[in-house]
Amino acid sequence: MARFVQGGQPVTEQSNELTTDIDTASPRGIVKILHACDKEIFKGWKDSKGINNDVILDKVVKIALKIKEVLKDPSSGAVVITGCGTSGRLAFLTARTFNRYLTSRGKEPCFQYIISGEDKALFTSQELAEDDPIFGAQALEKTIQGKSKVVVIGVTCGLSAPFVAGQLDYCLSHRDVCTPVLLGFNPSHMARNIDIQNWNKTFLDVVKQMEKAEKSGAGFILNPVIGPEPITGSSRMKSGSTTRILLETLSIAALEDYSRATISLLFKMYEDVCTSVYKQTESMASVIQLAGESLRSGGHIYYLGCDGFGLMGMIDASECVPTYGASVDDIRGFVEGGFSVLCNNDGDISNEGPYYRISLKDFEKDILPLIGHNDLIVLIGKEMINKVDLASLASSQCKMVCMCFQPNSTLCVQEPLENFAVVVDLKHDFSTLDTVASDLAKVTMIRLLQEIAVKWVLNGVSTGAHILKGKVLNNMMIDVKVSNNKLFHRALGIIQKYSGASDDECHLCLLKSIYNSDSPSEAQRSASIEDHIKAAFGVEKVVPKAILLALSKSTVDQVRQMMEKQPIVRKLLMRQTQV
Ligand code: S6P
């Protein structure tokens, strides 16, 4: 099998050496590998030092000061956090948390979020929207209308999203009002240097402007290098966790006027929580096993939780669609109170369709009557035991798992927990916070640390389940959807990695697969990437099909037949390559 040359590939798109064999690991092994990979957030990767280092601390202090200036006069200012996909969802969560924080102190909320694809993208994947820089700039302009001092944090893990490029560019030409912050996880020179449709700059061009702005304190690039993702390119995982840590730390540091030493201590607390989570190796592995069994047998996984815990579940579930080509029904999340607790820009959008029905009541009405023995229910937080109809769930013979937070204790299993196949007891001692935080900050930080613990567990569960379902080859999800520009180029990289064919050959095989034709027409060959993406919509297994086309020289029809007989692509590839 061909080896992929990693030369100039951005770190966030590289394959992580620690996870090369994650596809053949046991559930326990998967948890261990994920922990090793997450440790790189704090300990560093290769020559980079992780997040708790002098350069990052200096920048966090400076950016927090800028945010603090905005917070002095919230009526004329705003802190805007913006991004696409997971990055936009984390922008939403952060804005929600810290607006509540301000409100509970009697202050005016001034955090805003923007997500490409608007609020529908909070829980369903709308990847195409991230390719539009002009729309990004327009959305920002609308959000900050009438404001005179704005910090704009544009999150793009890969330093790649055109939507965010447009917004940073807007900020750079409105410096009297805006201070732009670029948050991502590649070194600046690895920012995307590919033409953006209907625009005259690449992401790298914008980064170069940002570098100049940074020299005069008019902008910041916060880009710790934390190593490649455990599943190649899946920035919802390590990059998503680090985005959370940095956005939350920046916000609380600004609100509470934290010193550099306290900020460093906060980073250490996140690291300690990460260690506590992965100490639950056995229970996490058992949940992965159950989740894998559910997906393999055509069952579903449902996450149920209150407040931020429920939202973590919904976000984890929604990401499985673009990451693993999963169906929207495979994994779903529900939150107590639904839209009434969300504080989202567009309010209740449940009338947009069944996948926007997100409350526990909706779960009980739409899903509970259909639950069967292949399904897995994950209650996030012990309080959920009293909020769901346990008796009906138990009688449906589905499997049930509960995640609990028992401070400083060994869990005492009480009556209702006996219904559960596994209890993940996320024990953690938060007493370090006593020394640094006010009461309100302490309550908020504990909740945020628990939410990231939930993120780590759920990311592990959904990743592990899809690995057990056979969706991952080595550490790569090869059945990636070709639904935006980034994913089109990732698809080409995957085809090249597994076929060893030339760039031109890979491109042709991708087009053959998308257009279901052995000889795509001249019009198809010369169409834009945007047109290819539109044509790929709804086409099954585009990338695996293209790899087999490149490897076997078979016709599209022959490849389709091969795949009908043997759906596990790894087995087909092994047949072609003898690996
Ligand atoms: C990644 C996730 C995607 C990304 C989105 C934005 O696991 O499925 O939705 O979050 O493509 O990426 P970035 O690099 O701009 O943050």
mmCIF file with all atom_site columns, C-alpha atoms and ligand atoms in Angstrom, residues 84-87 130 155-158 160-161 234-236 322-323 486, ligand 1:
data_model
loop_
_atom_site.group_PDB
_atom_site.id
_atom_site.type_symbol
_atom_site.label_atom_id
_atom_site.label_alt_id
_atom_site.label_comp_id
_atom_site.label_asym_id
_atom_site.label_entity_id
_atom_site.label_seq_id
_atom_site.pdbx_PDB_ins_code
_atom_site.Cartn_x
_atom_site.Cartn_y
_atom_site.Cartn_z
_atom_site.occupancy
_atom_site.B_iso_or_equiv
_atom_site.pdbx_formal_charge
_atom_site.auth_seq_id
_atom_site.auth_comp_id
_atom_site.auth_asym_id
_atom_site.auth_atom_id
_atom_site.pdbx_PDB_model_num
ATOM   1  C CA . CYS A 1 84  ? -17.850 26.702 11.394 1.00 0.00 ? 84  CYS A CA 1
ATOM   2  C CA . GLY A 1 85  ? -19.003 23.221 12.413 1.00 0.00 ? 85  GLY A CA 1
ATOM   3  C CA . THR A 1 86  ? -17.608 22.238 15.799 1.00 0.00 ? 86  THR A CA 1
ATOM   4  C CA . SER A 1 87  ? -15.803 25.565 16.108 1.00 0.00 ? 87  SER A CA 1
ATOM   5  C CA . GLU A 1 130 ? -18.104 27.346 5.656  1.00 0.00 ? 130 GLU A CA 1
ATOM   6  C CA . VAL A 1 155 ? -11.969 29.919 15.427 1.00 0.00 ? 155 VAL A CA 1
ATOM   7  C CA . THR A 1 156 ? -10.738 27.677 12.649 1.00 0.00 ? 156 THR A CA 1
ATOM   8  C CA . CYS A 1 157 ? -8.739  24.719 13.901 1.00 0.00 ? 157 CYS A CA 1
ATOM   9  C CA . GLY A 1 158 ? -7.090  24.111 10.543 1.00 0.00 ? 158 GLY A CA 1
ATOM   10 C CA . SER A 1 160 ? -8.606  27.105 6.779  1.00 0.00 ? 160 SER A CA 1
ATOM   11 C CA . ALA A 1 161 ? -12.283 28.131 6.848  1.00 0.00 ? 161 ALA A CA 1
ATOM   12 C CA . SER A 1 234 ? -11.308 15.058 12.986 1.00 0.00 ? 234 SER A CA 1
ATOM   13 C CA . SER A 1 235 ? -10.842 18.456 14.578 1.00 0.00 ? 235 SER A CA 1
ATOM   14 C CA . ARG A 1 236 ? -13.896 17.979 16.805 1.00 0.00 ? 236 ARG A CA 1
ATOM   15 C CA . PRO A 1 322 ? -19.803 14.458 8.577  1.00 0.00 ? 322 PRO A CA 1
ATOM   16 C CA . THR A 1 323 ? -17.034 12.541 10.370 1.00 0.00 ? 323 THR A CA 1
ATOM   17 C CA . LYS A 1 486 ? -11.719 21.197 2.843  1.00 0.00 ? 486 LYS A CA 1
HETATM 18 C C1 . S6P B 2 .   ? -14.536 18.415 12.467 1.00 0.00 ? 1   S6P B C1 1
HETATM 19 C C2 . S6P B 2 .   ? -15.934 18.825 12.213 1.00 0.00 ? 1   S6P B C2 1
HETATM 20 C C3 . S6P B 2 .   ? -16.107 20.011 11.255 1.00 0.00 ? 1   S6P B C3 1
HETATM 21 C C4 . S6P B 2 .   ? -15.222 21.223 11.585 1.00 0.00 ? 1   S6P B C4 1
HETATM 22 C C5 . S6P B 2 .   ? -15.458 22.365 10.601 1.00 0.00 ? 1   S6P B C5 1
HETATM 23 C C6 . S6P B 2 .   ? -14.620 23.596 10.899 1.00 0.00 ? 1   S6P B C6 1
HETATM 24 O O1 . S6P B 2 .   ? -14.459 17.240 13.239 1.00 0.00 ? 1   S6P B O1 1
HETATM 25 O O2 . S6P B 2 .   ? -16.639 17.748 11.672 1.00 0.00 ? 1   S6P B O2 1
HETATM 26 O O3 . S6P B 2 .   ? -17.442 20.384 11.316 1.00 0.00 ? 1   S6P B O3 1
HETATM 27 O O4 . S6P B 2 .   ? -15.481 21.646 12.872 1.00 0.00 ? 1   S6P B O4 1
HETATM 28 O O5 . S6P B 2 .   ? -15.172 21.911 9.309  1.00 0.00 ? 1   S6P B O5 1
HETATM 29 O O6 . S6P B 2 .   ? -13.254 23.316 10.841 1.00 0.00 ? 1   S6P B O6 1
HETATM 30 P P1 . S6P B 2 .   ? -12.199 24.405 11.268 1.00 0.00 ? 1   S6P B P1 1
HETATM 31 O O7 . S6P B 2 .   ? -10.857 23.822 10.954 1.00 0.00 ? 1   S6P B O7 1
HETATM 32 O O8 . S6P B 2 .   ? -12.496 25.644 10.477 1.00 0.00 ? 1   S6P B O8 1
HETATM 33 O O9 . S6P B 2 .   ? -12.353 24.633 12.753 1.00 0.00 ? 1   S6P B O9 1
#
